[in-house]
mmCIF file of C-alpha atoms in Angstrom:
data_model
loop_
_atom_site.group_PDB
_atom_site.id
_atom_site.type_symbol
_atom_site.label_atom_id
_atom_site.label_comp_id
_atom_site.label_asym_id
_atom_site.label_seq_id
_atom_site.Cartn_x
_atom_site.Cartn_y
_atom_site.Cartn_z
ATOM 1 C CA MET A 16 23.070 4.157 17.759
ATOM 2 C CA SER A 17 21.383 7.479 18.510
ATOM 3 C CA ARG A 18 17.614 7.602 18.854
ATOM 4 C CA ALA A 19 15.466 9.842 16.689
ATOM 5 C CA MET A 20 13.877 12.577 18.783
ATOM 6 C CA GLN A 21 11.725 14.089 16.027
ATOM 7 C CA SER A 22 10.427 13.474 12.518
ATOM 8 C CA GLU A 23 12.372 15.639 10.099
ATOM 9 C CA TYR A 24 9.856 14.914 7.355
ATOM 10 C CA MET A 25 6.809 15.934 9.398
ATOM 11 C CA HIS A 26 8.459 19.217 10.341
ATOM 12 C CA TRP A 27 9.206 19.909 6.678
ATOM 13 C CA ALA A 28 5.692 18.903 5.594
ATOM 14 C CA LYS A 29 4.060 21.233 8.118
ATOM 15 C CA PHE A 30 6.245 24.296 7.563
ATOM 16 C CA LYS A 31 7.396 24.142 3.925
ATOM 17 C CA ALA A 32 6.907 27.278 1.841
ATOM 18 C CA PRO A 33 3.313 27.459 0.527
ATOM 19 C CA VAL A 34 2.593 27.420 -3.213
ATOM 20 C CA ARG A 35 -0.543 27.912 -5.297
ATOM 21 C CA TYR A 36 -0.398 24.513 -6.999
ATOM 22 C CA SER A 37 0.753 21.988 -4.446
ATOM 23 C CA LEU A 38 1.203 18.426 -5.659
ATOM 24 C CA THR A 39 2.662 17.479 -2.276
ATOM 25 C CA GLY A 40 -0.593 16.582 -0.533
ATOM 26 C CA SER A 41 -1.506 13.030 0.420
ATOM 27 C CA GLU A 42 -5.161 13.386 1.345
ATOM 28 C CA VAL A 43 -8.447 14.245 -0.319
ATOM 29 C CA PRO A 44 -9.986 17.717 0.094
ATOM 30 C CA HIS A 45 -11.080 18.407 3.646
ATOM 31 C CA VAL A 46 -14.699 17.640 4.481
ATOM 32 C CA ARG A 47 -16.776 20.221 6.337
ATOM 33 C CA MET A 48 -18.468 18.489 9.239
ATOM 34 C CA ASP A 49 -21.203 21.153 9.212
ATOM 35 C CA THR A 50 -22.485 19.684 5.935
ATOM 36 C CA LEU A 51 -23.600 16.576 7.833
ATOM 37 C CA PRO A 52 -26.900 16.338 9.763
ATOM 38 C CA TRP A 53 -26.034 16.906 13.417
ATOM 39 C CA ALA A 54 -26.642 19.465 16.139
ATOM 40 C CA ILE A 55 -24.457 20.831 18.919
ATOM 41 C CA ALA A 56 -26.323 18.678 21.452
ATOM 42 C CA ASP A 57 -25.023 15.578 19.639
ATOM 43 C CA LEU A 58 -21.508 16.376 20.888
ATOM 44 C CA ASP A 59 -22.443 15.589 24.491
ATOM 45 C CA LEU A 60 -20.449 18.551 25.796
ATOM 46 C CA ASP A 61 -20.610 17.686 29.495
ATOM 47 C CA GLY A 62 -16.873 18.081 30.017
ATOM 48 C CA ALA A 63 -16.388 14.431 30.940
ATOM 49 C CA SER A 64 -13.951 11.899 29.519
ATOM 50 C CA HIS A 65 -15.302 8.572 28.298
ATOM 51 C CA PRO A 66 -12.579 5.903 28.531
ATOM 52 C CA ARG A 67 -12.616 3.456 25.608
ATOM 53 C CA TYR A 68 -15.708 5.176 24.260
ATOM 54 C CA ARG A 69 -17.809 2.215 23.222
ATOM 55 C CA PRO A 70 -19.904 3.772 20.421
ATOM 56 C CA LEU A 71 -16.744 4.784 18.539
ATOM 57 C CA VAL A 72 -15.077 1.416 19.136
ATOM 58 C CA GLU A 73 -18.181 -0.308 17.777
ATOM 59 C CA ALA A 74 -18.370 1.990 14.747
ATOM 60 C CA ILE A 75 -14.769 1.155 13.842
ATOM 61 C CA ALA A 76 -15.385 -2.549 14.462
ATOM 62 C CA ARG A 77 -18.383 -2.539 12.107
ATOM 63 C CA ARG A 78 -16.390 -0.752 9.405
ATOM 64 C CA ALA A 79 -13.473 -3.186 9.715
ATOM 65 C CA ASP A 80 -15.722 -6.252 10.260
ATOM 66 C CA VAL A 81 -13.915 -7.285 13.448
ATOM 67 C CA PRO A 82 -15.069 -7.804 17.064
ATOM 68 C CA PRO A 83 -14.887 -4.640 19.206
ATOM 69 C CA GLU A 84 -12.300 -6.404 21.387
ATOM 70 C CA GLN A 85 -9.829 -6.061 18.512
ATOM 71 C CA VAL A 86 -10.146 -2.255 18.269
ATOM 72 C CA VAL A 87 -8.028 0.384 20.012
ATOM 73 C CA THR A 88 -8.721 4.033 19.272
ATOM 74 C CA ALA A 89 -5.853 6.495 18.806
ATOM 75 C CA ASP A 90 -5.084 10.071 17.819
ATOM 76 C CA GLY A 91 -4.620 9.448 14.098
ATOM 77 C CA THR A 92 -2.640 6.755 12.313
ATOM 78 C CA SER A 93 0.681 8.149 13.502
ATOM 79 C CA MET A 94 -0.212 7.645 17.164
ATOM 80 C CA ALA A 95 -1.753 4.284 16.288
ATOM 81 C CA ASN A 96 1.584 3.235 14.794
ATOM 82 C CA MET A 97 3.488 4.480 17.832
ATOM 83 C CA LEU A 98 1.175 2.631 20.231
ATOM 84 C CA ALA A 99 1.398 -0.593 18.242
ATOM 85 C CA MET A 100 5.183 -0.435 18.002
ATOM 86 C CA ALA A 101 5.591 0.439 21.675
ATOM 87 C CA ALA A 102 3.528 -2.622 22.596
ATOM 88 C CA LEU A 103 5.464 -4.917 20.264
ATOM 89 C CA ILE A 104 9.145 -3.981 20.530
ATOM 90 C CA LYS A 105 11.723 -3.074 23.140
ATOM 91 C CA PRO A 106 15.150 -1.395 22.924
ATOM 92 C CA GLY A 107 17.603 -3.538 20.981
ATOM 93 C CA ASP A 108 14.974 -5.534 19.086
ATOM 94 C CA GLU A 109 15.371 -5.881 15.339
ATOM 95 C CA VAL A 110 12.589 -4.312 13.254
ATOM 96 C CA LEU A 111 12.441 -5.000 9.519
ATOM 97 C CA VAL A 112 11.093 -1.985 7.602
ATOM 98 C CA GLU A 113 10.345 -1.624 3.887
ATOM 99 C CA HIS A 114 12.540 0.544 1.654
ATOM 100 C CA PRO A 115 11.555 3.128 0.496
ATOM 101 C CA ALA A 116 9.611 4.018 3.616
ATOM 102 C CA TYR A 117 7.541 6.781 5.154
ATOM 103 C CA GLU A 118 10.073 8.534 7.375
ATOM 104 C CA PRO A 119 7.902 8.865 10.528
ATOM 105 C CA LEU A 120 7.732 5.054 10.703
ATOM 106 C CA LEU A 121 11.526 4.871 10.764
ATOM 107 C CA ALA A 122 11.679 7.706 13.305
ATOM 108 C CA ALA A 123 9.224 5.914 15.609
ATOM 109 C CA VAL A 124 11.221 2.670 15.478
ATOM 110 C CA SER A 125 14.410 4.610 16.202
ATOM 111 C CA PHE A 126 12.817 6.540 19.066
ATOM 112 C CA LEU A 127 11.802 3.251 20.686
ATOM 113 C CA GLY A 128 15.423 2.114 20.616
ATOM 114 C CA ALA A 129 15.075 -0.758 18.156
ATOM 115 C CA ARG A 130 17.590 -1.766 15.485
ATOM 116 C CA ILE A 131 16.347 -1.070 11.959
ATOM 117 C CA ALA A 132 16.862 -3.618 9.175
ATOM 118 C CA ARG A 133 15.469 -3.211 5.652
ATOM 119 C CA PHE A 134 13.883 -5.109 2.783
ATOM 120 C CA GLU A 135 13.526 -3.696 -0.715
ATOM 121 C CA ARG A 136 10.456 -2.692 -2.679
ATOM 122 C CA ARG A 137 12.076 -2.220 -6.080
ATOM 123 C CA SER A 138 11.237 0.679 -8.371
ATOM 124 C CA GLU A 139 11.658 -1.507 -11.454
ATOM 125 C CA ASP A 140 8.959 -3.835 -10.077
ATOM 126 C CA GLY A 141 6.530 -1.016 -9.392
ATOM 127 C CA PHE A 142 7.396 -1.135 -5.670
ATOM 128 C CA ARG A 143 5.328 -4.301 -5.282
ATOM 129 C CA LEU A 144 5.572 -6.232 -2.030
ATOM 130 C CA ASP A 145 7.933 -9.162 -2.648
ATOM 131 C CA PRO A 146 7.680 -11.834 0.062
ATOM 132 C CA GLY A 147 11.002 -13.242 -1.155
ATOM 133 C CA ALA A 148 12.727 -9.959 -0.272
ATOM 134 C CA VAL A 149 11.170 -10.097 3.192
ATOM 135 C CA ASP A 150 12.263 -13.708 3.630
ATOM 136 C CA ALA A 151 15.844 -12.871 2.646
ATOM 137 C CA ALA A 152 16.007 -10.045 5.206
ATOM 138 C CA LEU A 153 14.323 -11.804 8.137
ATOM 139 C CA THR A 154 16.536 -13.125 10.929
ATOM 140 C CA ASP A 155 15.905 -14.968 14.170
ATOM 141 C CA ASP A 156 16.245 -11.583 15.889
ATOM 142 C CA THR A 157 13.423 -9.948 13.913
ATOM 143 C CA ARG A 158 10.525 -9.070 16.205
ATOM 144 C CA LEU A 159 8.447 -6.921 13.851
ATOM 145 C CA VAL A 160 7.998 -6.357 10.111
ATOM 146 C CA VAL A 161 6.691 -2.892 9.181
ATOM 147 C CA LEU A 162 5.085 -2.050 5.839
ATOM 148 C CA THR A 163 2.420 0.169 4.316
ATOM 149 C CA ASN A 164 -0.514 -0.899 2.151
ATOM 150 C CA LEU A 165 -1.170 0.957 -0.024
ATOM 151 C CA HIS A 166 2.563 1.622 -0.168
ATOM 152 C CA ASN A 167 3.614 5.111 0.834
ATOM 153 C CA PRO A 168 4.997 6.736 -1.325
ATOM 154 C CA SER A 169 4.194 4.736 -4.490
ATOM 155 C CA GLY A 170 0.556 3.703 -4.018
ATOM 156 C CA SER A 171 1.373 0.077 -4.903
ATOM 157 C CA ILE A 172 -1.147 -2.402 -3.505
ATOM 158 C CA ALA A 173 -0.217 -5.733 -1.910
ATOM 159 C CA SER A 174 -2.475 -8.720 -2.503
ATOM 160 C CA GLU A 175 -3.833 -10.877 0.299
ATOM 161 C CA ASP A 176 -1.653 -13.750 -0.943
ATOM 162 C CA GLN A 177 1.480 -11.610 -0.718
ATOM 163 C CA LEU A 178 0.549 -10.389 2.752
ATOM 164 C CA ALA A 179 -0.377 -13.867 3.955
ATOM 165 C CA THR A 180 3.002 -15.182 2.804
ATOM 166 C CA VAL A 181 4.777 -12.395 4.678
ATOM 167 C CA GLY A 182 2.675 -13.231 7.736
ATOM 168 C CA ALA A 183 3.640 -16.904 7.581
ATOM 169 C CA LEU A 184 7.324 -15.998 7.246
ATOM 170 C CA ALA A 185 7.117 -13.660 10.231
ATOM 171 C CA ARG A 186 5.176 -16.182 12.341
ATOM 172 C CA ALA A 187 7.840 -18.817 11.696
ATOM 173 C CA ARG A 188 10.396 -16.424 13.246
ATOM 174 C CA GLY A 189 8.186 -15.433 16.161
ATOM 175 C CA ALA A 190 7.619 -11.956 14.710
ATOM 176 C CA ARG A 191 4.537 -9.829 14.062
ATOM 177 C CA VAL A 192 3.618 -7.733 11.020
ATOM 178 C CA LEU A 193 2.474 -4.112 11.355
ATOM 179 C CA VAL A 194 0.624 -2.819 8.301
ATOM 180 C CA ASP A 195 -0.160 0.889 8.060
ATOM 181 C CA GLU A 196 -3.410 0.897 6.042
ATOM 182 C CA VAL A 197 -4.164 4.620 6.073
ATOM 183 C CA TYR A 198 -4.460 4.655 2.242
ATOM 184 C CA LEU A 199 -6.101 1.235 1.847
ATOM 185 C CA ASP A 200 -9.644 2.575 1.481
ATOM 186 C CA ALA A 201 -8.551 4.458 -1.653
ATOM 187 C CA ALA A 202 -8.262 1.127 -3.491
ATOM 188 C CA THR A 203 -11.165 -0.072 -5.630
ATOM 189 C CA PRO A 204 -12.777 -2.329 -4.620
ATOM 190 C CA ARG A 205 -11.936 -1.634 -0.978
ATOM 191 C CA PRO A 206 -9.860 -4.553 0.346
ATOM 192 C CA ARG A 207 -10.372 -5.954 3.806
ATOM 193 C CA SER A 208 -7.815 -5.219 6.492
ATOM 194 C CA ALA A 209 -4.802 -7.536 6.772
ATOM 195 C CA VAL A 210 -5.808 -8.160 10.396
ATOM 196 C CA HIS A 211 -8.177 -10.815 9.008
ATOM 197 C CA LEU A 212 -5.194 -12.858 7.785
ATOM 198 C CA GLY A 213 -4.058 -13.987 11.224
ATOM 199 C CA PRO A 214 -3.104 -12.991 14.773
ATOM 200 C CA GLU A 215 0.432 -12.061 13.699
ATOM 201 C CA PHE A 216 -1.010 -9.024 11.884
ATOM 202 C CA VAL A 217 -1.545 -5.637 13.510
ATOM 203 C CA THR A 218 -3.017 -2.891 11.355
ATOM 204 C CA THR A 219 -3.549 0.853 11.685
ATOM 205 C CA ASN A 220 -5.859 3.281 9.919
ATOM 206 C CA SER A 221 -7.808 6.520 10.401
ATOM 207 C CA LEU A 222 -10.375 8.922 8.970
ATOM 208 C CA THR A 223 -7.581 11.216 7.792
ATOM 209 C CA LYS A 224 -6.147 10.661 4.308
ATOM 210 C CA VAL A 225 -8.982 8.999 2.382
ATOM 211 C CA TYR A 226 -11.863 10.687 4.216
ATOM 212 C CA GLY A 227 -10.657 14.288 4.453
ATOM 213 C CA LEU A 228 -11.092 14.454 8.242
ATOM 214 C CA SER A 229 -7.516 14.850 9.437
ATOM 215 C CA GLY A 230 -8.626 17.428 12.013
ATOM 216 C CA LEU A 231 -10.615 14.819 13.949
ATOM 217 C CA ARG A 232 -7.498 12.711 14.610
ATOM 218 C CA CYS A 233 -9.681 9.607 14.580
ATOM 219 C CA GLY A 234 -7.281 6.686 14.253
ATOM 220 C CA TRP A 235 -7.257 3.083 15.389
ATOM 221 C CA VAL A 236 -5.280 -0.112 15.819
ATOM 222 C CA LEU A 237 -6.697 -3.545 14.982
ATOM 223 C CA ALA A 238 -5.050 -6.462 16.786
ATOM 224 C CA GLU A 239 -5.861 -9.786 18.427
ATOM 225 C CA PRO A 240 -7.646 -9.155 21.749
ATOM 226 C CA VAL A 241 -4.783 -9.831 24.181
ATOM 227 C CA LEU A 242 -2.466 -7.505 22.286
ATOM 228 C CA ALA A 243 -5.268 -4.942 21.894
ATOM 229 C CA GLU A 244 -5.637 -4.832 25.677
ATOM 230 C CA ARG A 245 -1.894 -4.240 26.034
ATOM 231 C CA ILE A 246 -2.132 -1.376 23.550
ATOM 232 C CA TRP A 247 -5.087 0.126 25.449
ATOM 233 C CA ARG A 248 -2.928 0.144 28.598
ATOM 234 C CA LEU A 249 -0.186 2.010 26.717
ATOM 235 C CA ASN A 250 -2.792 4.474 25.516
ATOM 236 C CA ASP A 251 -3.543 5.152 29.201
ATOM 237 C CA LEU A 252 0.109 6.110 29.605
ATOM 238 C CA PHE A 253 0.494 8.232 26.477
ATOM 239 C CA VAL A 254 -2.890 9.912 26.045
ATOM 240 C CA VAL A 255 -5.100 8.933 29.046
ATOM 241 C CA ASN A 256 -8.340 9.651 27.124
ATOM 242 C CA ARG A 257 -9.186 11.099 23.737
ATOM 243 C CA ALA A 258 -11.033 14.412 23.373
ATOM 244 C CA HIS A 259 -14.683 13.438 23.691
ATOM 245 C CA ALA A 260 -16.034 16.019 21.245
ATOM 246 C CA ASP A 261 -13.752 14.478 18.605
ATOM 247 C CA GLU A 262 -15.042 11.029 19.492
ATOM 248 C CA ARG A 263 -18.633 12.176 19.040
ATOM 249 C CA LEU A 264 -17.808 13.866 15.720
ATOM 250 C CA ALA A 265 -16.102 10.674 14.564
ATOM 251 C CA CYS A 266 -19.233 8.674 15.405
ATOM 252 C CA ILE A 267 -21.275 11.123 13.337
ATOM 253 C CA ALA A 268 -18.797 10.748 10.463
ATOM 254 C CA PHE A 269 -19.044 6.947 10.575
ATOM 255 C CA ALA A 270 -22.841 7.188 10.512
ATOM 256 C CA HIS A 271 -22.622 9.242 7.303
ATOM 257 C CA LEU A 272 -19.483 7.805 5.704
ATOM 258 C CA GLY A 273 -20.974 7.772 2.208
ATOM 259 C CA GLU A 274 -21.588 11.502 2.434
ATOM 260 C CA VAL A 275 -18.095 12.036 3.861
ATOM 261 C CA LEU A 276 -16.566 10.217 0.889
ATOM 262 C CA GLY A 277 -18.776 12.144 -1.525
ATOM 263 C CA ASP A 278 -17.126 12.456 -4.925
ATOM 264 C CA SER A 279 -13.593 11.850 -3.623
ATOM 265 C CA PRO A 280 -13.305 8.416 -5.304
ATOM 266 C CA ALA A 281 -14.296 9.951 -8.640
ATOM 267 C CA LEU A 282 -11.873 12.844 -8.116
ATOM 268 C CA LEU A 283 -8.997 10.467 -7.395
ATOM 269 C CA ARG A 284 -9.863 8.379 -10.452
ATOM 270 C CA ARG A 285 -9.884 11.451 -12.721
ATOM 271 C CA ASN A 286 -6.606 12.727 -11.341
ATOM 272 C CA ARG A 287 -4.925 9.333 -11.635
ATOM 273 C CA GLU A 288 -6.052 9.167 -15.263
ATOM 274 C CA ALA A 289 -4.670 12.663 -15.863
ATOM 275 C CA PHE A 290 -1.370 11.657 -14.260
ATOM 276 C CA ASN A 291 -1.160 8.525 -16.401
ATOM 277 C CA ARG A 292 -1.669 10.587 -19.577
ATOM 278 C CA PHE A 293 0.996 13.022 -18.398
ATOM 279 C CA LEU A 294 3.351 10.151 -17.597
ATOM 280 C CA ALA A 295 2.855 8.629 -21.062
ATOM 281 C CA SER A 296 3.799 11.968 -22.650
ATOM 282 C CA ARG A 297 7.168 12.212 -20.858
ATOM 283 C CA ASP A 298 10.400 10.471 -21.801
ATOM 284 C CA ASP A 299 12.124 11.788 -18.667
ATOM 285 C CA LEU A 300 9.846 10.082 -16.110
ATOM 286 C CA GLU A 301 9.685 6.388 -15.229
ATOM 287 C CA SER A 302 6.769 4.907 -13.315
ATOM 288 C CA THR A 303 4.107 2.252 -13.471
ATOM 289 C CA PRO A 304 0.656 3.728 -14.154
ATOM 290 C CA ALA A 305 -1.329 4.876 -11.114
ATOM 291 C CA ILE A 306 -4.183 2.450 -10.445
ATOM 292 C CA HIS A 307 -5.038 2.882 -6.767
ATOM 293 C CA GLY A 308 -4.607 5.370 -4.005
ATOM 294 C CA LEU A 309 -3.620 8.969 -3.492
ATOM 295 C CA THR A 310 0.060 9.036 -4.460
ATOM 296 C CA ALA A 311 2.606 8.027 -7.083
ATOM 297 C CA PHE A 312 6.387 8.027 -6.934
ATOM 298 C CA PRO A 313 7.917 8.461 -10.414
ATOM 299 C CA ARG A 314 11.645 8.492 -11.139
ATOM 300 C CA TRP A 315 13.116 11.522 -12.936
ATOM 301 C CA THR A 316 15.996 10.809 -15.265
ATOM 302 C CA GLY A 317 17.424 14.260 -14.484
ATOM 303 C CA GLY A 318 18.807 13.261 -11.081
ATOM 304 C CA ASP A 319 18.119 14.614 -7.598
ATOM 305 C CA THR A 320 14.552 15.951 -7.513
ATOM 306 C CA LYS A 321 15.394 18.653 -4.985
ATOM 307 C CA ARG A 322 16.534 20.550 -8.082
ATOM 308 C CA LEU A 323 13.169 19.978 -9.756
ATOM 309 C CA ASP A 324 11.254 21.072 -6.670
ATOM 310 C CA ALA A 325 13.387 24.211 -6.410
ATOM 311 C CA ARG A 326 12.592 25.127 -10.033
ATOM 312 C CA LEU A 327 8.885 24.518 -9.416
ATOM 313 C CA HIS A 328 8.982 26.893 -6.438
ATOM 314 C CA GLU A 329 11.071 29.566 -8.143
ATOM 315 C CA ARG A 330 9.200 29.841 -11.439
ATOM 316 C CA TYR A 331 5.905 27.989 -11.265
ATOM 317 C CA ASP A 332 4.373 28.445 -7.790
ATOM 318 C CA THR A 333 4.141 24.644 -7.635
ATOM 319 C CA ALA A 334 5.690 21.873 -5.529
ATOM 320 C CA VAL A 335 6.261 18.117 -5.335
ATOM 321 C CA VAL A 336 7.766 16.041 -2.511
ATOM 322 C CA PRO A 337 11.466 15.464 -3.289
ATOM 323 C CA GLY A 338 12.399 11.812 -3.152
ATOM 324 C CA HIS A 339 15.146 12.193 -0.572
ATOM 325 C CA TRP A 340 12.371 12.239 2.054
ATOM 326 C CA PHE A 341 11.677 8.636 1.000
ATOM 327 C CA GLU A 342 15.335 7.635 0.597
ATOM 328 C CA LEU A 343 15.335 7.719 -3.229
ATOM 329 C CA PRO A 344 16.528 11.188 -4.363
ATOM 330 C CA GLU A 345 15.827 10.617 -8.082
ATOM 331 C CA HIS A 346 12.136 10.039 -7.396
ATOM 332 C CA PHE A 347 9.425 12.456 -6.266
ATOM 333 C CA ARG A 348 6.010 11.905 -4.713
ATOM 334 C CA ILE A 349 2.938 13.433 -6.272
ATOM 335 C CA GLY A 350 -0.503 13.481 -4.643
ATOM 336 C CA PHE A 351 -3.872 13.094 -6.403
ATOM 337 C CA GLY A 352 -6.104 14.790 -3.833
ATOM 338 C CA GLU A 353 -6.234 18.302 -5.294
ATOM 339 C CA PRO A 354 -9.351 19.619 -7.092
ATOM 340 C CA ALA A 355 -9.208 18.423 -10.702
ATOM 341 C CA GLU A 356 -8.608 21.874 -12.216
ATOM 342 C CA ASP A 357 -5.777 22.636 -9.804
ATOM 343 C CA PHE A 358 -4.259 19.212 -10.344
ATOM 344 C CA ALA A 359 -4.311 19.660 -14.125
ATOM 345 C CA GLU A 360 -2.663 23.067 -13.843
ATOM 346 C CA GLY A 361 -0.087 21.637 -11.441
ATOM 347 C CA LEU A 362 0.773 18.920 -13.957
ATOM 348 C CA SER A 363 1.132 21.527 -16.693
ATOM 349 C CA ARG A 364 3.551 23.518 -14.568
ATOM 350 C CA LEU A 365 5.431 20.371 -13.604
ATOM 351 C CA GLY A 366 5.856 19.634 -17.302
ATOM 352 C CA ALA A 367 7.198 23.130 -17.934
ATOM 353 C CA ALA A 368 9.727 22.756 -15.115
ATOM 354 C CA LEU A 369 10.829 19.378 -16.430
ATOM 355 C CA ASP A 370 11.307 20.926 -19.878
ATOM 356 C CA ASP A 371 13.402 23.740 -18.365
ATOM 357 C CA LEU A 372 15.767 21.221 -16.825
ATOM 358 C CA LYS A 373 16.276 18.988 -19.842
#
């Protein structure tokens, strides 16, 4: 089996043709750090590195309600996932990954030389996490179960009971569970991290998607202390130390997290409501209503959504994420993070394109 040496999806996402009304985004509008109360002296620009910078570790620990010894900082959720996986699996191990899945997770598992097995999150069930599907796919060779909560691409939320059952199943096989929680804080009320459910859980998150601070690359891993130390040692190998100015800015962001969030929760709620009205008006789209999160993943009865995305580009200066990037070509991902007026116009243009292709 050949190893992945890149993420095809990330390359596409970074360099796809720009459009005026992009429904492809998966984060809230970017937050300007200069709107927060800080001065240049607060960045501590002495040129030094600060290994395992304690103030940032403690800020993350307070937010997640865990001891600092369970926190490892990382350059965004993607690096957090890579660090966690690299600490947990070795070449030839079996890793059980949800389907549909966020492609960079699959690419990371492949790069690390593991064997990928799958369990289904079914469209007809709203992509809910089904512990029975996990149980059926687990084997004695499974070393790690990988899932997202909220689910990327659908936004489906897993309950603590569902996660705890998956954790018990994995523990019985000697496996761990990695939960990418980068969208979790977009659920209302905000759930606690799955790391609280037991030492078999490892979770990742960041200030990127929900907080509009992707440029800070402030991510983290939460794990039981012995594993967290192992991940820190891998971080020494991969990154050595994080950029200290970013660490200081992240501390400032945590100190003013309410201001960072601002009206983003209200914006996401309005856009989800607009999407649900749009969905109810269409007989060519199938999806459960959007309740949480930043994304939805409807099915189009017209077939492969690359055709829909092409029409949106050609005639409507609009775009969605074709479902082939998430292994289901008849679906497409839509993001709720655009300003409300732009999102409404994007939906209108999406409707026109769908009508064209009927």
